[in-house]
Amino acid sequence: MSHAVVNDKRPSTLRGASLPKWSPWAIAAGSIALAVGIGLAAGLDSRAQWGLIAGLLFLLGTFGIAARVEGRRQAKDRIATALVWVAFLIAIVPLASLIWATVQRGTKVLDVYFLTHSMGVVADSETGGGIYHAIIGSLEQVGLATLIGAPIGILTAIYLVEYGRGNLARAVTFFVDVMTGIPSIVAGLFILSLMLMFDMQPFGFAGSLALAILMMPVVVRSTEEMLKLVPNELREASLALGIPKWRTILKVVVPTSIGGIITGVMLAVARIAGETAPVLLLVFGNPFINTNPFEGAQASLPLYIYQQYSQSAGSQAAYDRAWAASLTLIAFVMILNMVARGIARWKAPKTGR
């Protein structure tokens, strides 16, 4: 007679009690409601204070309930998770508030006319005008800075990772670290000193040189980290086949990390796109359209925003134009980040079994 195996479907006694999956949402809702009540009772007008009280109540409530139901060990794990979520919300609230305020105020005059016309003879205190000249200036200055800074930064990173040994590599690393932290005004003053030595007038390319100086250390650092992620086995396999080192770098190392390199370059471009101080010193601003970055003053979006906002004390039109230009600049930076992420996904090495 065969013995049948009987499946025991009784719940395991080794598993302790646990909170349901919806418990964090319930604790969060209760914390918000209680924080609102405390804020109203205490006469607190700031919503930020209400949010901080709600975050503190959420942490205390999570720990207390989890410790009572699941034990102190699981409660510590939940409090760590809750801390991460609270920190994330604290970080995202200012960003969301900034974007909301910019969209709310920047859409008043942002239209096709605003994007396709320059200030020309329109005074800062008058209505009308646009940012076409500033868009052209920003694209040319940032584009030239990228053509200068990106290749130098990428080649420097390749040298540090693949060839850098000894005192020269340490010196390059030290100066890259120093350049990463220099204020943008210092880069502008350096180019300005060269312009004064050669008796040169403000022009767009001078701003590109200062922006390239600010861009290079960012590109070096990001590219260096991406190259370090390439497994040494790939280099060794290529060298074992008799391929020269320069060709290994060109055909194996760089293609493997190209997605991260492009992302780093795009982030560096987004970083310099909003710089105002070097442009104010070197480009000087121009209300008319100037498509030649090598001759004459030019405009740029950050400089346009600064100039319009400085005139907004007595003019609502200048105030609205400043916010509309700010929204355009934010959209430009967001598009660059989306392009960088798309290229990184497209160029990322395909994995599979």
Tab-separated table of C-alpha atoms in Angstrom:
chain	number	residue	atom	x	y	z
A	1	MET	CA	0.000	0.000	0.000
A	2	SER	CA	1.499	3.315	-1.075
A	3	HIS	CA	1.740	6.103	1.398
A	4	ALA	CA	0.339	9.411	0.122
A	5	VAL	CA	2.111	12.605	1.040
A	6	VAL	CA	-0.226	14.880	2.900
A	7	ASN	CA	0.338	18.632	2.306
A	8	ASP	CA	0.097	20.606	5.489
A	9	LYS	CA	-1.601	23.871	4.544
A	10	ARG	CA	-1.578	25.265	8.013
A	11	PRO	CA	0.181	28.614	8.347
A	12	SER	CA	3.748	28.412	9.549
A	13	THR	CA	4.180	29.242	13.213
A	14	LEU	CA	7.681	30.604	12.505
A	15	ARG	CA	6.347	33.794	10.898
A	16	GLY	CA	5.562	36.555	13.294
A	17	ALA	CA	2.862	39.145	13.024
A	18	SER	CA	3.361	41.800	10.358
A	19	LEU	CA	1.668	45.031	9.399
A	20	PRO	CA	-0.486	45.052	6.250
A	21	LYS	CA	0.897	46.599	3.069
A	22	TRP	CA	-1.401	49.585	3.343
A	23	SER	CA	-0.197	50.487	6.838
A	24	PRO	CA	2.412	53.125	5.729
A	25	TRP	CA	-0.283	54.974	3.792
A	26	ALA	CA	-2.638	54.857	6.762
A	27	ILE	CA	0.069	56.096	9.125
A	28	ALA	CA	0.956	58.874	6.666
A	29	ALA	CA	-2.686	59.958	6.334
A	30	GLY	CA	-3.113	59.986	10.108
A	31	SER	CA	0.135	61.934	10.552
A	32	ILE	CA	-0.966	64.576	8.022
A	33	ALA	CA	-4.389	64.940	9.632
A	34	LEU	CA	-2.866	65.212	13.098
A	35	ALA	CA	-0.243	67.723	11.883
A	36	VAL	CA	-2.941	69.911	10.340
A	37	GLY	CA	-4.860	69.825	13.590
A	38	ILE	CA	-1.762	70.742	15.603
A	39	GLY	CA	-0.904	73.528	13.159
A	40	LEU	CA	-4.376	75.037	13.312
A	41	ALA	CA	-4.532	74.754	17.088
A	42	ALA	CA	-1.085	76.320	17.516
A	43	GLY	CA	-1.776	79.058	14.967
A	44	LEU	CA	1.013	78.013	12.596
A	45	ASP	CA	0.518	79.687	9.213
A	46	SER	CA	3.437	78.045	7.367
A	47	ARG	CA	2.619	74.884	5.438
A	48	ALA	CA	6.298	73.923	5.697
A	49	GLN	CA	5.912	73.722	9.475
A	50	TRP	CA	2.868	71.509	9.046
A	51	GLY	CA	4.896	69.254	6.741
A	52	LEU	CA	7.772	68.947	9.209
A	53	ILE	CA	5.349	68.092	12.017
A	54	ALA	CA	3.683	65.480	9.786
A	55	GLY	CA	7.076	63.962	8.933
A	56	LEU	CA	8.042	63.724	12.591
A	57	LEU	CA	4.686	62.176	13.513
A	58	PHE	CA	5.043	59.700	10.636
A	59	LEU	CA	8.436	58.538	11.916
A	60	LEU	CA	7.249	58.229	15.506
A	61	GLY	CA	4.010	56.503	14.496
A	62	THR	CA	5.806	54.049	12.217
A	63	PHE	CA	8.289	53.077	14.906
A	64	GLY	CA	5.704	52.810	17.673
A	65	ILE	CA	3.180	50.724	15.728
A	66	ALA	CA	5.822	48.484	14.139
A	67	ALA	CA	7.561	47.896	17.471
A	68	ARG	CA	4.275	46.871	19.081
A	69	VAL	CA	3.136	44.545	16.280
A	70	GLU	CA	6.349	43.267	14.655
A	71	GLY	CA	9.008	43.798	17.289
A	72	ARG	CA	11.816	46.299	17.717
A	73	ARG	CA	14.079	44.688	15.111
A	74	GLN	CA	11.537	45.036	12.303
A	75	ALA	CA	10.600	48.462	13.624
A	76	LYS	CA	14.179	49.668	13.098
A	77	ASP	CA	14.031	48.467	9.497
A	78	ARG	CA	10.760	50.298	8.922
A	79	ILE	CA	12.040	53.505	10.523
A	80	ALA	CA	15.058	53.437	8.190
A	81	THR	CA	12.736	53.121	5.195
A	82	ALA	CA	10.532	55.883	6.543
A	83	LEU	CA	13.558	58.167	6.977
A	84	VAL	CA	14.456	57.662	3.317
A	85	TRP	CA	10.933	58.577	2.222
A	86	VAL	CA	10.775	61.645	4.474
A	87	ALA	CA	14.173	62.839	3.218
A	88	PHE	CA	13.015	62.323	-0.368
A	89	LEU	CA	9.877	64.374	0.198
A	90	ILE	CA	11.826	67.150	1.925
A	91	ALA	CA	14.159	67.283	-1.086
A	92	ILE	CA	11.396	67.172	-3.705
A	93	VAL	CA	9.124	69.825	-2.178
A	94	PRO	CA	11.401	72.824	-2.963
A	95	LEU	CA	11.947	71.548	-6.508
A	96	ALA	CA	8.238	71.040	-7.107
A	97	SER	CA	7.491	74.454	-5.586
A	98	LEU	CA	10.088	76.092	-7.855
A	99	ILE	CA	8.708	74.450	-10.979
A	100	TRP	CA	5.134	75.308	-10.032
A	101	ALA	CA	5.947	78.967	-9.360
A	102	THR	CA	7.924	79.251	-12.602
A	103	VAL	CA	5.177	77.670	-14.693
A	104	GLN	CA	2.477	79.757	-13.016
A	105	ARG	CA	4.279	83.062	-13.569
A	106	GLY	CA	6.151	82.245	-16.767
A	107	THR	CA	3.151	81.309	-18.900
A	108	LYS	CA	1.731	84.838	-18.819
A	109	VAL	CA	3.729	86.063	-21.838
A	110	LEU	CA	5.253	82.833	-23.128
A	111	ASP	CA	3.936	82.338	-26.649
A	112	VAL	CA	5.193	82.012	-30.231
A	113	TYR	CA	5.707	85.775	-30.534
A	114	PHE	CA	7.838	85.804	-27.377
A	115	LEU	CA	10.037	82.991	-28.699
A	116	THR	CA	10.482	84.401	-32.204
A	117	HIS	CA	11.172	88.108	-31.532
A	118	SER	CA	13.993	90.012	-29.878
A	119	MET	CA	13.832	93.057	-27.640
A	120	GLY	CA	15.123	95.313	-30.431
A	121	VAL	CA	13.982	98.857	-29.762
A	122	VAL	CA	11.515	97.779	-27.044
A	123	ALA	CA	12.481	99.339	-23.719
A	124	ASP	CA	12.668	97.122	-20.646
A	125	SER	CA	9.763	99.016	-19.086
A	126	GLU	CA	7.496	98.507	-22.127
A	127	THR	CA	5.370	95.523	-23.081
A	128	GLY	CA	6.282	93.306	-26.014
A	129	GLY	CA	9.625	91.971	-27.079
A	130	GLY	CA	10.927	88.438	-26.817
A	131	ILE	CA	13.921	86.178	-26.246
A	132	TYR	CA	14.854	85.062	-29.761
A	133	HIS	CA	18.189	86.879	-29.573
A	134	ALA	CA	18.899	85.357	-26.151
A	135	ILE	CA	18.087	81.840	-27.373
A	136	ILE	CA	20.482	82.217	-30.312
A	137	GLY	CA	23.206	83.559	-28.037
A	138	SER	CA	22.798	80.749	-25.488
A	139	LEU	CA	22.805	78.034	-28.156
A	140	GLU	CA	25.938	79.396	-29.812
A	141	GLN	CA	27.841	80.050	-26.600
A	142	VAL	CA	26.947	76.733	-24.973
A	143	GLY	CA	27.539	74.871	-28.253
A	144	LEU	CA	31.020	76.341	-28.716
A	145	ALA	CA	31.847	75.677	-25.066
A	146	THR	CA	30.803	72.043	-25.547
A	147	LEU	CA	32.952	71.683	-28.661
A	148	ILE	CA	35.924	72.933	-26.661
A	149	GLY	CA	35.344	71.452	-23.220
A	150	ALA	CA	33.889	68.010	-23.971
A	151	PRO	CA	36.786	66.598	-26.090
A	152	ILE	CA	39.416	67.978	-23.699
A	153	GLY	CA	37.563	66.589	-20.691
A	154	ILE	CA	37.045	63.150	-22.240
A	155	LEU	CA	40.677	62.850	-23.389
A	156	THR	CA	41.905	63.968	-19.956
A	157	ALA	CA	39.772	61.307	-18.277
A	158	ILE	CA	41.075	58.649	-20.669
A	159	TYR	CA	44.641	59.658	-19.812
A	160	LEU	CA	43.990	59.518	-16.054
A	161	VAL	CA	42.299	56.102	-16.179
A	162	GLU	CA	44.292	54.318	-18.884
A	163	TYR	CA	47.737	55.938	-18.825
A	164	GLY	CA	47.949	58.178	-15.767
A	165	ARG	CA	50.824	57.210	-13.479
A	166	GLY	CA	53.259	59.219	-11.441
A	167	ASN	CA	53.493	62.891	-10.562
A	168	LEU	CA	51.867	64.227	-13.736
A	169	ALA	CA	48.689	62.224	-13.173
A	170	ARG	CA	48.514	63.333	-9.542
A	171	ALA	CA	49.006	66.954	-10.575
A	172	VAL	CA	46.255	66.711	-13.208
A	173	THR	CA	43.904	65.121	-10.685
A	174	PHE	CA	44.662	67.860	-8.148
A	175	PHE	CA	43.993	70.678	-10.609
A	176	VAL	CA	40.785	69.026	-11.821
A	177	ASP	CA	39.581	68.899	-8.210
A	178	VAL	CA	40.487	72.563	-7.750
A	179	MET	CA	38.719	73.572	-10.982
A	180	THR	CA	35.586	71.715	-9.913
A	181	GLY	CA	35.124	74.080	-6.984
A	182	ILE	CA	36.102	77.422	-8.497
A	183	PRO	CA	33.321	80.046	-8.693
A	184	SER	CA	32.092	80.870	-12.161
A	185	ILE	CA	33.059	84.525	-11.707
A	186	VAL	CA	36.720	83.488	-11.430
A	187	ALA	CA	36.607	81.805	-14.838
A	188	GLY	CA	35.028	84.949	-16.248
A	189	LEU	CA	37.702	87.174	-14.695
A	190	PHE	CA	40.450	84.969	-16.163
A	191	ILE	CA	39.108	85.358	-19.708
A	192	LEU	CA	38.444	89.049	-19.068
A	193	SER	CA	42.088	89.578	-18.124
A	194	LEU	CA	43.141	88.039	-21.443
A	195	MET	CA	40.701	90.284	-23.293
A	196	LEU	CA	42.107	93.358	-21.568
A	197	MET	CA	45.653	92.310	-22.429
A	198	PHE	CA	44.788	92.119	-26.133
A	199	ASP	CA	42.404	95.109	-26.035
A	200	MET	CA	39.377	93.064	-27.148
A	201	GLN	CA	35.716	94.072	-26.955
A	202	PRO	CA	32.962	91.813	-25.505
A	203	PHE	CA	31.894	88.999	-27.837
A	204	GLY	CA	30.107	85.682	-27.552
A	205	PHE	CA	33.097	83.384	-27.970
A	206	ALA	CA	34.734	84.889	-24.872
A	207	GLY	CA	31.775	83.643	-22.857
A	208	SER	CA	32.167	80.221	-24.483
A	209	LEU	CA	35.775	80.038	-23.291
A	210	ALA	CA	34.757	80.760	-19.700
A	211	LEU	CA	31.927	78.234	-19.892
A	212	ALA	CA	34.331	75.629	-21.312
A	213	ILE	CA	36.606	76.133	-18.280
A	214	LEU	CA	33.642	75.432	-15.996
A	215	MET	CA	32.552	72.459	-18.075
A	216	MET	CA	35.841	70.560	-18.338
A	217	PRO	CA	36.213	69.356	-14.713
A	218	VAL	CA	32.625	68.064	-14.696
A	219	VAL	CA	33.247	66.103	-17.887
A	220	VAL	CA	36.569	64.773	-16.568
A	221	ARG	CA	35.060	63.508	-13.329
A	222	SER	CA	31.978	61.901	-14.882
A	223	THR	CA	33.942	60.284	-17.728
A	224	GLU	CA	36.600	59.041	-15.340
A	225	GLU	CA	34.017	57.250	-13.212
A	226	MET	CA	32.385	55.703	-16.277
A	227	LEU	CA	35.714	54.399	-17.597
A	228	LYS	CA	36.517	52.860	-14.211
A	229	LEU	CA	33.313	50.818	-14.429
A	230	VAL	CA	34.527	48.991	-17.537
A	231	PRO	CA	35.750	45.531	-16.405
A	232	ASN	CA	39.488	44.971	-16.744
A	233	GLU	CA	38.735	41.571	-18.272
A	234	LEU	CA	37.565	43.309	-21.445
A	235	ARG	CA	40.837	45.213	-21.720
A	236	GLU	CA	42.891	42.097	-21.017
A	237	ALA	CA	40.963	40.034	-23.566
A	238	SER	CA	41.531	42.660	-26.242
A	239	LEU	CA	45.224	42.995	-25.428
A	240	ALA	CA	45.611	39.197	-25.409
A	241	LEU	CA	44.444	39.165	-29.033
A	242	GLY	CA	47.357	41.428	-29.951
A	243	ILE	CA	45.318	44.612	-30.334
A	244	PRO	CA	47.247	47.786	-29.416
A	245	LYS	CA	46.220	49.627	-26.300
A	246	TRP	CA	45.059	52.753	-28.146
A	247	ARG	CA	42.804	50.630	-30.332
A	248	THR	CA	41.499	48.752	-27.291
A	249	ILE	CA	40.514	52.052	-25.723
A	250	LEU	CA	38.917	53.277	-28.946
A	251	LYS	CA	37.037	50.094	-29.851
A	252	VAL	CA	36.333	48.433	-26.486
A	253	VAL	CA	36.580	50.776	-23.499
A	254	VAL	CA	34.944	53.905	-24.913
A	255	PRO	CA	32.022	52.118	-26.662
A	256	THR	CA	31.284	50.197	-23.465
A	257	SER	CA	30.994	53.386	-21.424
A	258	ILE	CA	29.699	55.731	-24.130
A	259	GLY	CA	26.232	55.986	-22.583
A	260	GLY	CA	27.580	57.247	-19.281
A	261	ILE	CA	30.058	59.555	-21.003
A	262	ILE	CA	27.304	61.204	-23.045
A	263	THR	CA	25.173	61.554	-19.936
A	264	GLY	CA	28.037	63.291	-18.133
A	265	VAL	CA	28.570	65.667	-21.056
A	266	MET	CA	24.866	66.522	-21.172
A	267	LEU	CA	24.788	67.195	-17.438
A	268	ALA	CA	27.809	69.458	-17.805
A	269	VAL	CA	26.030	71.311	-20.619
A	270	ALA	CA	22.975	71.734	-18.402
A	271	ARG	CA	25.229	73.070	-15.657
A	272	ILE	CA	26.839	75.799	-17.788
A	273	ALA	CA	23.602	76.740	-19.559
A	274	GLY	CA	22.456	78.685	-16.501
A	275	GLU	CA	25.666	80.553	-15.729
A	276	THR	CA	25.222	84.321	-15.574
A	277	ALA	CA	28.406	85.847	-14.121
A	278	PRO	CA	30.844	84.945	-16.950
A	279	VAL	CA	28.343	86.043	-19.586
A	280	LEU	CA	27.745	89.329	-17.785
A	281	LEU	CA	31.468	90.081	-17.790
A	282	LEU	CA	32.404	88.855	-21.259
A	283	VAL	CA	29.340	88.924	-23.530
A	284	PHE	CA	27.810	92.103	-22.107
A	285	GLY	CA	24.301	91.608	-23.532
A	286	ASN	CA	22.641	92.876	-26.683
A	287	PRO	CA	18.924	93.578	-27.279
A	288	PHE	CA	19.362	92.957	-31.013
A	289	ILE	CA	19.960	89.679	-32.846
A	290	ASN	CA	23.647	88.870	-33.304
A	291	THR	CA	24.328	85.499	-34.922
A	292	ASN	CA	28.110	85.968	-35.024
A	293	PRO	CA	29.658	84.853	-31.713
A	294	PHE	CA	33.096	86.072	-32.789
A	295	GLU	CA	32.183	89.731	-33.164
A	296	GLY	CA	30.110	92.075	-31.052
A	297	ALA	CA	28.124	91.673	-27.859
A	298	GLN	CA	25.522	88.926	-27.620
A	299	ALA	CA	22.650	88.040	-25.349
A	300	SER	CA	21.981	84.802	-23.480
A	301	LEU	CA	19.056	83.463	-21.505
A	302	PRO	CA	20.632	83.751	-18.012
A	303	LEU	CA	21.839	87.282	-18.762
A	304	TYR	CA	18.431	88.214	-20.209
A	305	ILE	CA	16.711	86.980	-17.042
A	306	TYR	CA	19.082	88.985	-14.856
A	307	GLN	CA	18.642	92.165	-16.889
A	308	GLN	CA	14.872	91.912	-17.035
A	309	TYR	CA	14.495	91.117	-13.347
A	310	SER	CA	16.789	94.020	-12.402
A	311	GLN	CA	14.364	96.306	-14.271
A	312	SER	CA	11.220	94.691	-12.852
A	313	ALA	CA	10.957	97.047	-9.855
A	314	GLY	CA	9.090	99.590	-11.945
A	315	SER	CA	7.735	97.391	-14.735
A	316	GLN	CA	5.390	94.424	-14.623
A	317	ALA	CA	6.244	93.649	-18.264
A	318	ALA	CA	9.932	93.127	-17.456
A	319	TYR	CA	8.962	90.966	-14.472
A	320	ASP	CA	6.765	88.752	-16.669
A	321	ARG	CA	9.469	88.466	-19.336
A	322	ALA	CA	12.004	87.394	-16.714
A	323	TRP	CA	9.755	84.567	-15.501
A	324	ALA	CA	8.943	83.474	-19.063
A	325	ALA	CA	12.646	83.327	-19.913
A	326	SER	CA	13.259	81.344	-16.709
A	327	LEU	CA	10.629	78.821	-17.755
A	328	THR	CA	12.256	78.546	-21.181
A	329	LEU	CA	15.666	77.926	-19.610
A	330	ILE	CA	14.272	75.254	-17.274
A	331	ALA	CA	12.574	73.554	-20.234
A	332	PHE	CA	15.883	73.658	-22.133
A	333	VAL	CA	17.747	72.006	-19.245
A	334	MET	CA	15.015	69.389	-18.777
A	335	ILE	CA	15.115	68.522	-22.478
A	336	LEU	CA	18.888	68.088	-22.267
A	337	ASN	CA	18.510	65.715	-19.313
A	338	MET	CA	15.838	63.704	-21.128
A	339	VAL	CA	18.057	63.491	-24.219
A	340	ALA	CA	20.965	62.340	-22.040
A	341	ARG	CA	18.882	59.597	-20.460
A	342	GLY	CA	17.604	58.472	-23.846
A	343	ILE	CA	21.093	58.301	-25.329
A	344	ALA	CA	22.384	56.478	-22.264
A	345	ARG	CA	19.681	53.822	-22.620
A	346	TRP	CA	20.238	53.557	-26.364
A	347	LYS	CA	24.013	53.232	-26.133
A	348	ALA	CA	24.118	51.089	-23.012
A	349	PRO	CA	25.675	47.631	-23.551
A	350	LYS	CA	23.031	44.988	-24.220
A	351	THR	CA	22.904	42.334	-21.532
A	352	GLY	CA	21.363	38.921	-21.821
A	353	ARG	CA	21.894	35.242	-21.446
